[in-house]
Amino acid sequence: MAGGGTRLETLRSDPPLTLRQTGPHRVHLVSTGAGPLRGDHLDLGVDVAPGTSLEVCSVAATLVLPGLAEAPSIMLVRARVGAGATLRFSPEPTVLAAGCSHHLVVRLSLAEDATVLWREEIVFGRHGERPGRCQARFDATVAGRPLLRQNLVVGEETVDGSPAVYGDARCVGSTLVAGPAWRPSPEDKRERRAVVGEGWAALPLAGPGVLVSALGADAVQLRRRLERGEDAAASHATG
Amino acid sequence: MGAYHDDLHDAAEPDGRALRLGIGGPVGSGKTALVAALCRSLGPSLRLGVVTNDIYTTEDADFLRRAGVIDPERIQAVQTGCCPHTAIRDDIAANIDAVETLEERFGPLDLVIVESGGDNLTATFSRGLADRQIFVLDVSGGDKVPRKGGPGVTTADLLVINKTDLAPMVGADLTVMSRDAAAVREGRPVLFTSIREDRSAHMVAQWVTDMVDVWRHEHGVAHHHGLSAHGASTHGASTHGASARRVPEGVSLDDLSADGISIDGVIVDGISADGLSADGISVDGVAADGISAGGVSPERKEHEEHEEQPSRPVTAP
Amino acid sequence: MDGMRGDPAALLLLADSRLPAGGHAHSGGVEEAVRLGTVTDVDDLARFLRGRLATAGLVTAALSAAACELAAGEPDLVGGPGSGGEAGERATAVAPGPHAPPARPYAADASWRTGVNGGPGAAAGVAAAEDVRRRLWRRLDDEADARTASPAQREAARTQGRLLLRTARRLWPSAALDTLARAIPEGPHHPIALGAAAASAGCEPQQAALAAAYTSVTGPATAAVRLLGLDPVTVHRLLADLAPALNDAAHAACASLMDTVLTEPVLTDTALIDGVPTDGAPMDTTLTGKTPADPALGDPALGDPALGGPAGIDTPPGDAGPPPGDAPGAARAEWRGGWAGLPGHSAPALDLLAEGHLANPMKLFVS
Ligand SMILES: Nc1nc2c(ncn2[C@@H]2O[C@H](COP(=O)(O)OP(=O)(O)OP(=O)(O)O)[C@@H](O)[C@H]2O)c(=O)[nH]1
Ligand SMILES: [Mg+2]
C-alpha cells in the first residue's frame, strides 16, 4: 500500500466515536453519542502508510462528562506515520465538564522522515464552570527515539491557578509539528531560538520538531494563538 | 558551548594555563573602562579573553564588543542573579565555566580578565577564580574611601584609584587617598589613573604585564612566539615574586616618605600628567600641592585641557 | 524518610543552596513572572512553587532518581565487583586512602537492573562497556530533552548541569561522573548531573529525587525573596509547608522508575539503547508494538494494563529488531527498561516564562 496514491484501507468504528471519510485524504471523527462518560474506554488507531497522507478532523468539540461510574473515561490514540508519510491531526477541543475524570493518552510513532501536525486543545470546563479532572500523556517518538514526552494535569489543586503552570488561563493547547524539515542541523551546537508571542510560543525541540504551546482565556483565543504559533513553526522549517 | 576538559585536573590547577585577573570595585568606578584600556594596550602582545559579570544588562559586554578593543567572540558574559559578589567569591562556578570556555575555544591564552559586577567595598575575588586581582575605586566616591578599607581596598594585589581628572570637581584630595591607601595596604601597590585621559592605562598595563611574566615563569605557560616583547613598555620594571614594587624614576623615596606617605609599592600613574612634567613625575607636584584637591588649580586645569597627553605619562625615558 | 539507606550527610551537602555549582543565578522562571506581574506577593509565590513542584519538580526528581540508579549500577556493566574493569580501577585511582567516598549502599542493589556479558578480549570489552555506558547516559539525557520543550529551559538545564558536574567531579570523584562528562561534553541536563552526583556522594535514588525536588523550589523561592523584597522567614515557611509534597514527589519519582522496569522491555543492544536500528531493518518493525525500539508503546502515563491493543491497527508480530552484535570482545548490555515512562509533567506557563526571560536583555538571573 505504499506509493503515491492514498487509499483509506480500513475504517472501523463504533459509537460514540464514528469515523467518516470526508475527502480523499480526510477522515472526520464524529461523536454519535454523549460523552465520553466516566468508565468509557475509547481507542483510536491511525496508521498512515509510507508515502501517503491523511488528515483527521472532528466536527465538534468533545465534551467529557462525569457519568455514574467511578472509573475515569479513557481515550487512547495511537498513531503511526510511515516513511515519507504525512499526518495532520487537528480535532476540535476537548472540553472538561465539571465532575469529569478523563485520561487522554496519545502514542505517536513517526518514521525517520514522516511529517506530522498534531494539535490538542483542552478547555477547562464549559462557560463559568470549574473543570473536572484530566490527565493527559503525549509520547512522540521518531524512529524509536524520544521526541516529546509530556503529561498535562488539569483539575488538581497543585496546578490550577498556579502562575507556573496555567496562570489564569481557561484553556491550554499545543501543536506538535515534526518531520525532517525541522531537523536541527548537526553542526548547530546552540539551541534554536523560540518565537514568542502573547500567550504562545513556538518551541524548537531538541529533535526534529517544534512544539507550539499556548494558553488562552477561551477556545477562540487559544486557537488563534496556536495558529499563530503554527505559522511561526512553519517558518522554522528548512526543507 | 561547554567548557569541558577530559581529565580530572582541578579546575584551579594553575599549571600551563592563562593568568586569571579579577577586576573588582564599586559600581561605575571604571572597571569596564579599565578592561577596555588593558585590551587596548595588551591586546597586541598578549592572547586575551574577557569575562564580564553584568548585573542587569549585558551592557559591559556590549560596550567592550562595540569598543572594538578585542574580538567580540573572546568576551563571555555571566549573569549573577542579584549577587555579583556571590558569583566571584562564594559560588564561582559560572565564572570558571566562562573562563574555561574561552580557554577551550581560543587557548592557549596568556591572560583572562574577569570583570566583576559593580559591588560594595567588601567584594573580592575568590582565589579559586582569580590569581591576581585589581580593585578599582574612583575619586568621586570621596577621598575617605581608601581609609574605610574593606577587603577590596586592603587586600587586592593592585588598588587603582581612577578618575583623577574629576578630583577637583568633587573636592577629593588625592594625597589623602594615597596616604590612607598606603596605610591600610601594607606595601601593596596603588596606582592613580584617569582612564578618560590615558585610554591605555599604561601603568596598570605595565603592572599586568609584569604579573603575566611572573605567572608564566612560575607556571610554565608557553610563550607566544614573537609576542614576548610587550606592547606596554616593560621599561624599568622590576618584579619581586608575585607583587610589583616599583617607583617610577624621578620619584624619590626620600622625598615622598618625608611627607609621611609610605611610598613602598605606591605607584603613581596618570596624575594629571602634564602637571607632573615631562620627566615623569615631579616630586614636588606629588608631595606638595600638585594633587591635593584644591591643588589642581583652575589654571592648571585649563592648561591640561590644552595640551596633548604624553603617550607614556609616567614611565621614565 | 524510613528505609532510606543512602548517606544522609551527603544529601545535605548536595541539596545545600551554598553548593558552589552556579544555582544561585537561576530563578526558575520567577524573575520573568515578577516582571510580568504574575507573581507579586507571597500567595502568588506559594501557588507558583506548588505548581512548579508538581510539574518540573516531579520530572527532575524522576530523572535524577534514574540517573542516580544508572550511576550506581555502572560498575556492574563491566562485570561486577572484582572484574578489574576500567571503572573499578579508575574509582580507586581517584579516590585513594582515607578520603575514599563511603561504599555506596545502593550500588549493590542496582545490579539486578543491568548485566553485561563480557567477551573474550578484555580490553575490547572494557572499551565496549564504556561505549555502552556513554550510550545509556545519552539515552537518559535524550529523555530529559524530550521532557523539556522549551529551548531556553534546555539551555538553562544544561548550563546548570555542566556546572554541577564540574563541581561534583571535584567533590566526589567517580568513574560514573567521568563517563557522564565524556558522554555529554556540552553538559548533561541538571537532574542527570544531580543524580549522578548523588550516587557518587553515596546517596540512593530516592535521595537524589528528593534533592532535585527540593532545589526545584528553593532556587525560585530565594530569587523571589531578592526580587520582591519578601520576608525571608515567610518564604521559608512556604518551603516548610511544601515538605510533605517534596517527600511525595520523591516517592512518586521512584515509583515511576520502578514502573519502567515492570512495563518496559529489556534493551539488549547498544543500537536499541540509542533507538536506532542498525541494519536497515524496515522502519515498520521499529514502529510496531512493544519492540524495544519503542518503549513508548508500553503504558507510561497511567500504568494501566487495561489499556488494550490499538484499534484499527494491524500489529505485526513483535520483531525484536536486529540481533545484538556478538563480535569477539564486544560487551553486550542489558538494560531492563528504558525511561520512556518517567513523568513528563509540563508547565506551559514555565515554558513561556523561560522564553520570555531569555528574550529580555534586562535581567539579573540566567533563567
Ligand atoms: N571622568 C572620568 N570618567 C571615567 C573615567 N573612567 C571611566 N569613566 C566613566 O565612568 C563611567 C563608568 O565607567 P565604567 O567603566 O562603566 O565603570 P564600571 O566600574 O565598569 O561600572 P559597573 O560595571 O557598572 O560597575 C563611564 O561613563 C566611564 O566613561 C575617568 O578616568 N575619568
Ligand atoms: Mg562595568
Short mmCIF file of C-alpha atoms in Angstrom, two decimals, chain A residues 10 12 41 43-47 50 74 76 78-83 103-105 107-112 135-137 139-153 157-167 172 189-194 196-197 199-207 211 213-215, chain C residues 33 38-39 44 47-52 54-55 139 142-143 145-152 154-155 158 274-277 283-284 286-289 293-302 304 306-316 339-353 355-356 358-359:
data_model
loop_
_atom_site.label_atom_id
_atom_site.label_comp_id
_atom_site.label_asym_id
_atom_site.label_seq_id
_atom_site.Cartn_x
_atom_site.Cartn_y
_atom_site.Cartn_z
CA THR A 10 -9.75 0.29 6.79
CA ARG A 12 -13.75 0.78 11.53
CA HIS A 41 -12.84 3.46 27.09
CA ASP A 43 -9.47 3.65 21.29
CA LEU A 44 -8.47 5.35 18.13
CA GLY A 45 -5.83 3.88 15.87
CA VAL A 46 -4.37 5.76 12.98
CA ASP A 47 -1.88 4.12 10.64
CA PRO A 50 4.58 5.10 3.91
CA ILE A 74 -10.07 6.82 28.86
CA LEU A 76 -6.27 6.22 23.80
CA ARG A 78 -2.22 5.51 18.73
CA ALA A 79 -0.84 6.74 15.51
CA ARG A 80 1.94 5.51 13.30
CA VAL A 81 3.20 7.57 10.45
CA GLY A 82 5.34 5.68 7.97
CA ALA A 83 8.32 6.74 5.94
CA HIS A 103 -7.42 10.15 30.80
CA LEU A 104 -6.14 11.04 27.42
CA VAL A 105 -3.21 9.05 26.11
CA ARG A 107 1.23 7.50 21.30
CA LEU A 108 2.62 8.90 18.15
CA SER A 109 5.31 6.91 16.35
CA LEU A 110 6.98 8.60 13.46
CA ALA A 111 9.24 7.02 10.92
CA GLU A 112 12.50 8.83 10.35
CA GLN A 135 -4.59 13.58 32.95
CA ALA A 136 -3.12 13.66 29.52
CA ARG A 137 0.02 11.96 28.33
CA ASP A 139 4.51 10.48 23.68
CA ALA A 140 6.04 11.13 20.31
CA THR A 141 8.99 9.16 19.03
CA VAL A 142 10.93 9.39 15.81
CA ALA A 143 12.37 6.08 14.68
CA GLY A 144 12.17 4.98 18.28
CA ARG A 145 13.97 7.97 19.71
CA PRO A 146 12.02 10.17 22.09
CA LEU A 147 10.95 13.47 20.58
CA LEU A 148 8.41 14.72 23.08
CA ARG A 149 7.00 13.28 26.26
CA GLN A 150 4.54 15.36 28.17
CA ASN A 151 1.92 14.98 30.86
CA LEU A 152 -0.73 17.58 31.45
CA VAL A 153 -2.76 17.55 34.60
CA GLU A 157 -5.24 21.93 43.29
CA THR A 158 -1.48 21.93 42.87
CA VAL A 159 -1.55 23.16 39.30
CA ASP A 160 -4.85 25.00 38.86
CA GLY A 161 -4.25 28.71 39.05
CA SER A 162 -0.51 28.31 39.53
CA PRO A 163 1.37 31.08 37.76
CA ALA A 164 3.94 28.42 36.92
CA VAL A 165 1.52 26.14 35.10
CA TYR A 166 -1.58 27.72 33.54
CA GLY A 167 -1.77 31.09 35.26
CA VAL A 172 -4.36 25.02 27.16
CA LYS A 189 25.65 23.42 18.83
CA ARG A 190 23.38 26.07 20.22
CA GLU A 191 19.71 25.64 20.80
CA ARG A 192 17.45 27.06 18.14
CA ARG A 193 15.57 30.13 19.32
CA ALA A 194 11.90 30.06 20.12
CA VAL A 196 7.34 34.03 21.40
CA GLY A 197 4.02 35.87 21.19
CA GLY A 199 0.33 33.71 25.35
CA TRP A 200 2.08 31.41 22.90
CA ALA A 201 5.50 30.22 21.93
CA ALA A 202 6.86 28.11 19.11
CA LEU A 203 9.47 25.98 20.83
CA PRO A 204 12.04 24.20 18.68
CA LEU A 205 12.58 20.78 20.23
CA ALA A 206 15.89 19.06 20.67
CA GLY A 207 14.77 16.62 17.98
CA LEU A 211 6.08 22.43 19.77
CA SER A 213 2.42 25.84 23.21
CA ALA A 214 -0.38 28.24 24.06
CA LEU A 215 -2.64 29.33 26.87
CA ALA C 33 6.90 36.11 36.38
CA THR C 38 2.03 37.20 37.70
CA VAL C 39 4.00 36.77 40.91
CA ASP C 44 1.31 34.08 44.24
CA ARG C 47 0.97 28.86 44.04
CA PHE C 48 3.96 29.23 41.80
CA LEU C 49 6.10 26.92 43.89
CA ARG C 50 3.38 24.32 44.31
CA GLY C 51 2.74 24.22 40.58
CA ARG C 52 6.42 24.14 39.78
CA ALA C 54 4.06 19.28 40.69
CA THR C 55 5.43 19.67 37.17
CA ARG C 139 19.80 7.99 26.10
CA ASP C 142 17.60 12.40 25.43
CA GLU C 143 14.71 11.53 27.69
CA ASP C 145 15.39 16.63 26.25
CA ALA C 146 12.06 15.11 25.25
CA ARG C 147 10.56 16.40 28.50
CA THR C 148 11.89 19.92 28.06
CA ALA C 149 10.14 21.51 25.13
CA SER C 150 11.49 24.98 25.74
CA PRO C 151 14.95 25.56 24.28
CA ALA C 152 15.59 28.24 26.89
CA ARG C 154 17.08 23.10 27.95
CA GLU C 155 19.89 25.61 27.75
CA ARG C 158 22.47 22.10 30.54
CA ASP C 274 20.09 4.61 21.05
CA GLY C 275 16.81 3.76 19.44
CA VAL C 276 18.40 3.37 16.05
CA PRO C 277 18.02 0.24 14.02
CA MET C 283 11.17 1.14 9.70
CA ASP C 284 7.86 -0.61 10.26
CA THR C 286 10.75 -0.47 14.84
CA LEU C 287 7.42 1.27 14.92
CA THR C 288 5.49 -1.75 15.83
CA GLY C 289 4.04 -2.93 19.04
CA ALA C 293 12.96 0.25 19.91
CA ASP C 294 9.81 1.94 21.00
CA PRO C 295 9.36 1.61 24.67
CA ALA C 296 6.80 4.36 24.41
CA LEU C 297 4.37 1.71 23.36
CA GLY C 298 4.37 0.48 26.89
CA ASP C 299 2.00 2.39 29.02
CA PRO C 300 3.98 5.11 30.65
CA ALA C 301 1.33 7.51 31.67
CA LEU C 302 -1.15 5.55 33.58
CA ASP C 304 -2.97 0.77 33.39
CA ALA C 306 -6.26 -2.46 30.91
CA LEU C 307 -5.50 -0.15 28.03
CA GLY C 308 -5.93 -2.56 25.20
CA GLY C 309 -4.31 -3.03 21.86
CA PRO C 310 -4.56 -0.49 19.14
CA ALA C 311 -7.82 -0.16 17.37
CA GLY C 312 -7.70 -0.31 13.64
CA ILE C 313 -4.01 -1.12 13.55
CA ASP C 314 -2.82 -4.45 12.42
CA THR C 315 0.03 -5.11 14.71
CA PRO C 316 2.59 -7.31 13.04
CA TRP C 339 12.97 5.55 30.84
CA ALA C 340 10.11 6.19 28.47
CA GLY C 341 7.50 6.02 31.18
CA LEU C 342 9.04 8.54 33.54
CA PRO C 343 6.79 11.52 34.21
CA GLY C 344 6.89 14.41 31.78
CA HIS C 345 4.64 16.88 33.55
CA SER C 346 4.76 20.05 31.59
CA ALA C 347 4.06 23.56 32.72
CA PRO C 348 3.12 25.71 29.75
CA ALA C 349 3.50 28.90 31.75
CA LEU C 350 7.05 27.99 32.79
CA ASP C 351 7.90 27.43 29.13
CA LEU C 352 6.51 30.81 28.15
CA LEU C 353 8.26 32.47 31.09
CA GLU C 355 11.42 32.01 26.62
CA GLY C 356 10.25 35.50 27.56
CA LEU C 358 15.67 34.72 27.51
CA ALA C 359 14.41 37.28 25.03
#
